[in-house]
Amino acid sequence: MLQPSQDKSGRLLLSGNEAVALSALHCGVALGTGYPGTPSTEILESFRTLGGKAQWAPNEKVAAEVALGAAFAKARVLCTMKHVGLNVAADVLFTMTYSGVDGGYVLVVADDPGLASSQNEQDSRRYAEAAVAPMFEPADSQDAYDLLQVAFATSERWHIPVLFRMTTRVCHSKSPVKPRFAPGAKLTTAETGAPTADFVRNIVDRVMVPGHAKPAHRRLRAKMAELEWWNISAGPNQVEKRSPALGIVTAGICYHHAREAAPEASMLKLSLSYPLPMETIRAFAASVQRCVIIEENDPWLATACLAAGLTIEAKDDAIFRFGELNVDRVRRILDKDSSPEPVPPRGKPPELCNGCPHATSFEVLKELDCIVSGDIGCYTLAALPPLSAMDMMIDMGAAIGMGLGLRHVLPRDQAKRVVSVIGDSTFLHGGLPGLVEMAYNPPQTGHVLLILDNGTTAMTGQQEHPGTGRQLDGAGTHRVCYEDMARAAGVKNVFTINPVRERALLKGVLADSLHKDELTVIIARSPCILAAGRIAAWAKEQKAKAATTETACTCECGDEDKS
Amino acid sequence: MTSAPIRTSNVRFAGLGGTGVIKASDIFADVAFREGHTVKKAEVHGMSQRGGSVQSDVRFGSEVHSPMIPDGACDFLVVLEPTQLEVFRGGLRSGGTLLVPADIDTARLPSAKALNVAMLGRLSRHFDFPESAWRASLRANFPEKLHSANDTAFTLGRNP
Ligand SMILES: Cc1ncc(C[n+]2csc(CCOP(=O)(O)OP(=O)(O)O)c2C)c(N)n1
Ligand code: SF4
């Protein structure tokens, strides 16, 4: 693996994700947990590489809950996810701000303005406001490294989980970082400042029944008022006085675009952007002749400033609400230029790798003229030409529910063609309740669920998950068995087929299952070709170990098929 | 809006996922950084392993703001895959330098995979970073079994 570059003055060239991981290590984070999702994935992977304890949860909600338990025990904890992951974890978020925490809890949420690798461009800043969670917004790697420490201090001082909002360009861009400690330094708890974990009973603050939650809500608003005052008087925001003719209020990566687009402008760079330091913004706006808000996606900052009665200019949201900003677009915003933007030539879209096992599964679905209720993963590429063999994809786990809904209302001849198709990691993330629904409210025509088990979370770069039998660091662990799960849920017909080696069988079983008015789960098991070598090497190692200890797997979940 | 130009060198690597675009840009950024420059690097990954168009921007100088090269401001455009030339050509400033695989005698490459390293060799002719810095970075960023092939590929690009 690439060693981080180091220059003569001890600076490291790190991505924002790597900088967060290094800072987490230097803050003495006891546990990192999360679910993979571009652009956040490398944070936990780097944290583990640096020697931190990091693990993948089956989904973001579970990760946020594991992190909450650790924070109730006074530990410092880091939880990471992409923006849509926070939708899954939102239920925890909205009430853990009420309960508060005893340790430091930082939840990194990575937005993707411009949808480089996502299904939507939602703006997490709205979550901070809606759930009443303080929110930091780093602009680059050094900022991410420094602000994470401030975020932990803030979380511990106000006993509240904090959001740490990054964006694709902050996560994946590299820039220099001067760390507080030499790389590889073994740190004492005195140096990291991390508290020792300890359980102290506090039923009133942690059991959110209405009688406890009512005062907790008032307490939360009071904390926020205090924090807003702190943010105004001593917060990590930065005022840079240059020309009084133009002032720019911004946060995150937009700060750098704006510095380049208008080097002479005065700047207010927000780092703790919720609760907003409105008096700081007011004073800044009053100090310049023209004050422009530069922000990506939603007009969140501009709306708040206008509501507070400030005289500011916002971007033209008919154009600039969509996609990420860059130096050229910031220039246009400053020039009030709403003329059509140049359209960059279309590049080549990604496609399934040559030999990908998903391709065979979708060829078979296409040959049988199936209506495919699909899901998210590498296999979503099957929706694009040449296969064009997936009919819908919305959010993780939706394949099953949407497929059932179709079956319930479609005329019989169409209903019989519906198949739900979901990847292995996605099934464990959000598909399990759908499986239970399938058995609980079966459509009259039955249903067919195809689980594409390629032994990895391929889409985000081959992460482990509970179905691989390996943890984030590659250590062996219990492997959940989809076959057992399907039967336990109440599905009678369960098949395991290798789509590559047993293509004809897959087609036969699928055709047969579509014909019957019963529930069927088919597990199409064949490894991702990019991960196959690694999986095979691991399986071989395990076999060698098992030969000495005799604890080999006895269910049919296919130890040998995995290779 | 007129703005005083900040002297930043802008180098874009482009190609398809799997052609070594990211690796080449990592090595170039590493060399510039170790030579004392402030460096920023921007790329979008995620689906890049799946063979789609990929680009990676490296900017360096005494001060760099945005990590992304503005439209038509590339001083150098290094294209690792001929089919991608038309997609990325517009990023080059007028008078900028275009480097393409045809600049390399690919028949003499130790392996097709080493094209990105040969292109780095080609690029190295345009910068006064010491040759040893490039070679050291190549060694630091690849497993040992590739070192000699990379040395050959780099030389092929640098001193054809
Ligand atoms: C809530 C949410 N979390 C994370 C993601 C990012 N993501 C999309 S698909 C996916 C998992 C894909 O794995 P799998 O289902 O095994 O399919 P594969 O890519 O291996 O084919 C992830 C992590 C997302 N889109 N939504
Ligand atoms: S990475 Fe794996 S799962 Fe994804 S397209 Fe390639 S072979 Fe298929």
mmCIF file of N, CA and C in Angstrom, chain A residues 27 76 101-106 134 136 146-160 162 164 180 192-193 195 227 230 272:
data_model
loop_
_atom_site.group_PDB
_atom_site.id
_atom_site.type_symbol
_atom_site.label_atom_id
_atom_site.label_comp_id
_atom_site.label_asym_id
_atom_site.label_seq_id
_atom_site.Cartn_x
_atom_site.Cartn_y
_atom_site.Cartn_z
ATOM 1 N N CYS A 27 -6.604 11.331 18.962
ATOM 2 C CA CYS A 27 -7.584 11.705 19.986
ATOM 3 C C CYS A 27 -7.886 10.529 20.913
ATOM 4 N N ARG A 76 -14.369 7.654 23.783
ATOM 5 C CA ARG A 76 -14.422 8.436 22.541
ATOM 6 C C ARG A 76 -14.716 7.472 21.406
ATOM 7 N N VAL A 101 -24.673 12.293 25.677
ATOM 8 C CA VAL A 101 -23.692 11.222 25.878
ATOM 9 C C VAL A 101 -22.713 11.636 26.966
ATOM 10 N N ASP A 102 -22.003 10.653 27.481
ATOM 11 C CA ASP A 102 -20.991 10.941 28.506
ATOM 12 C C ASP A 102 -19.600 11.043 27.902
ATOM 13 N N GLY A 103 -19.353 10.260 26.859
ATOM 14 C CA GLY A 103 -18.047 10.320 26.203
ATOM 15 C C GLY A 103 -18.119 11.228 24.987
ATOM 16 N N GLY A 104 -17.076 11.208 24.167
ATOM 17 C CA GLY A 104 -17.076 12.018 22.954
ATOM 18 C C GLY A 104 -17.599 11.188 21.788
ATOM 19 N N TYR A 105 -18.628 11.690 21.103
ATOM 20 C CA TYR A 105 -19.246 10.939 20.007
ATOM 21 C C TYR A 105 -19.222 11.821 18.758
ATOM 22 N N VAL A 106 -18.427 11.426 17.775
ATOM 23 C CA VAL A 106 -18.411 12.153 16.509
ATOM 24 C C VAL A 106 -18.954 11.239 15.412
ATOM 25 N N PRO A 134 -24.829 19.561 16.941
ATOM 26 C CA PRO A 134 -23.777 20.463 16.466
ATOM 27 C C PRO A 134 -23.120 19.861 15.225
ATOM 28 N N PHE A 136 -19.782 20.202 12.488
ATOM 29 C CA PHE A 136 -18.513 20.761 12.011
ATOM 30 C C PHE A 136 -18.398 20.500 10.520
ATOM 31 N N ASP A 146 -7.558 18.872 12.432
ATOM 32 C CA ASP A 146 -7.670 19.786 13.584
ATOM 33 C C ASP A 146 -9.090 19.807 14.157
ATOM 34 N N LEU A 147 -10.072 19.884 13.272
ATOM 35 C CA LEU A 147 -11.455 20.040 13.747
ATOM 36 C C LEU A 147 -11.981 18.796 14.449
ATOM 37 N N LEU A 148 -11.446 17.637 14.099
ATOM 38 C CA LEU A 148 -11.943 16.430 14.772
ATOM 39 C C LEU A 148 -11.642 16.526 16.275
ATOM 40 N N GLN A 149 -10.482 17.072 16.598
ATOM 41 C CA GLN A 149 -10.131 17.245 18.009
ATOM 42 C C GLN A 149 -11.106 18.231 18.687
ATOM 43 N N VAL A 150 -11.420 19.305 17.994
ATOM 44 C CA VAL A 150 -12.379 20.273 18.535
ATOM 45 C C VAL A 150 -13.760 19.618 18.668
ATOM 46 N N ALA A 151 -14.088 18.764 17.693
ATOM 47 C CA ALA A 151 -15.392 18.092 17.721
ATOM 48 C C ALA A 151 -15.510 17.194 18.957
ATOM 49 N N PHE A 152 -14.451 16.451 19.263
ATOM 50 C CA PHE A 152 -14.499 15.606 20.461
ATOM 51 C C PHE A 152 -14.610 16.461 21.722
ATOM 52 N N ALA A 153 -13.843 17.544 21.765
ATOM 53 C CA ALA A 153 -13.899 18.420 22.940
ATOM 54 C C ALA A 153 -15.303 19.000 23.111
ATOM 55 N N THR A 154 -15.913 19.377 21.990
ATOM 56 C CA THR A 154 -17.265 19.942 22.030
ATOM 57 C C THR A 154 -18.269 18.892 22.503
ATOM 58 N N SER A 155 -18.140 17.696 21.961
ATOM 59 C CA SER A 155 -19.045 16.612 22.348
ATOM 60 C C SER A 155 -18.929 16.331 23.845
ATOM 61 N N GLU A 156 -17.707 16.322 24.350
ATOM 62 C CA GLU A 156 -17.506 16.013 25.770
ATOM 63 C C GLU A 156 -17.943 17.173 26.658
ATOM 64 N N ARG A 157 -17.690 18.372 26.222
ATOM 65 C CA ARG A 157 -18.042 19.511 27.066
ATOM 66 C C ARG A 157 -19.560 19.691 27.177
ATOM 67 N N TRP A 158 -20.261 19.508 26.056
ATOM 68 C CA TRP A 158 -21.714 19.710 26.081
ATOM 69 C C TRP A 158 -22.491 18.398 26.170
ATOM 70 N N HIS A 159 -21.765 17.297 26.336
ATOM 71 C CA HIS A 159 -22.406 15.977 26.454
ATOM 72 C C HIS A 159 -23.410 15.747 25.327
ATOM 73 N N ILE A 160 -22.931 15.896 24.105
ATOM 74 C CA ILE A 160 -23.851 15.761 22.977
ATOM 75 C C ILE A 160 -23.127 15.123 21.793
ATOM 76 N N VAL A 162 -21.941 14.873 18.091
ATOM 77 C CA VAL A 162 -21.788 15.922 17.090
ATOM 78 C C VAL A 162 -21.642 15.316 15.694
ATOM 79 N N PHE A 164 -20.044 15.547 11.883
ATOM 80 C CA PHE A 164 -18.830 16.029 11.227
ATOM 81 C C PHE A 164 -19.097 15.844 9.744
ATOM 82 N N ARG A 180 -0.100 16.525 15.103
ATOM 83 C CA ARG A 180 0.361 16.898 16.444
ATOM 84 C C ARG A 180 1.450 15.963 16.945
ATOM 85 N N THR A 192 -3.395 11.781 24.555
ATOM 86 C CA THR A 192 -4.601 11.849 23.725
ATOM 87 C C THR A 192 -5.722 12.593 24.447
ATOM 88 N N GLY A 193 -5.713 12.581 25.763
ATOM 89 C CA GLY A 193 -6.772 13.229 26.533
ATOM 90 C C GLY A 193 -8.049 12.408 26.602
ATOM 91 N N PRO A 195 -10.805 9.897 27.904
ATOM 92 C CA PRO A 195 -11.174 9.399 29.227
ATOM 93 C C PRO A 195 -11.200 7.864 29.262
ATOM 94 N N LEU A 227 -24.125 26.787 23.225
ATOM 95 C CA LEU A 227 -23.126 26.452 22.216
ATOM 96 C C LEU A 227 -23.069 27.538 21.134
ATOM 97 N N TRP A 230 -21.007 30.239 22.517
ATOM 98 C CA TRP A 230 -19.592 29.847 22.481
ATOM 99 C C TRP A 230 -19.053 29.955 21.056
ATOM 100 N N LEU A 272 -17.797 25.513 12.579
ATOM 101 C CA LEU A 272 -18.899 24.938 13.356
ATOM 102 C C LEU A 272 -20.142 25.632 12.802
#
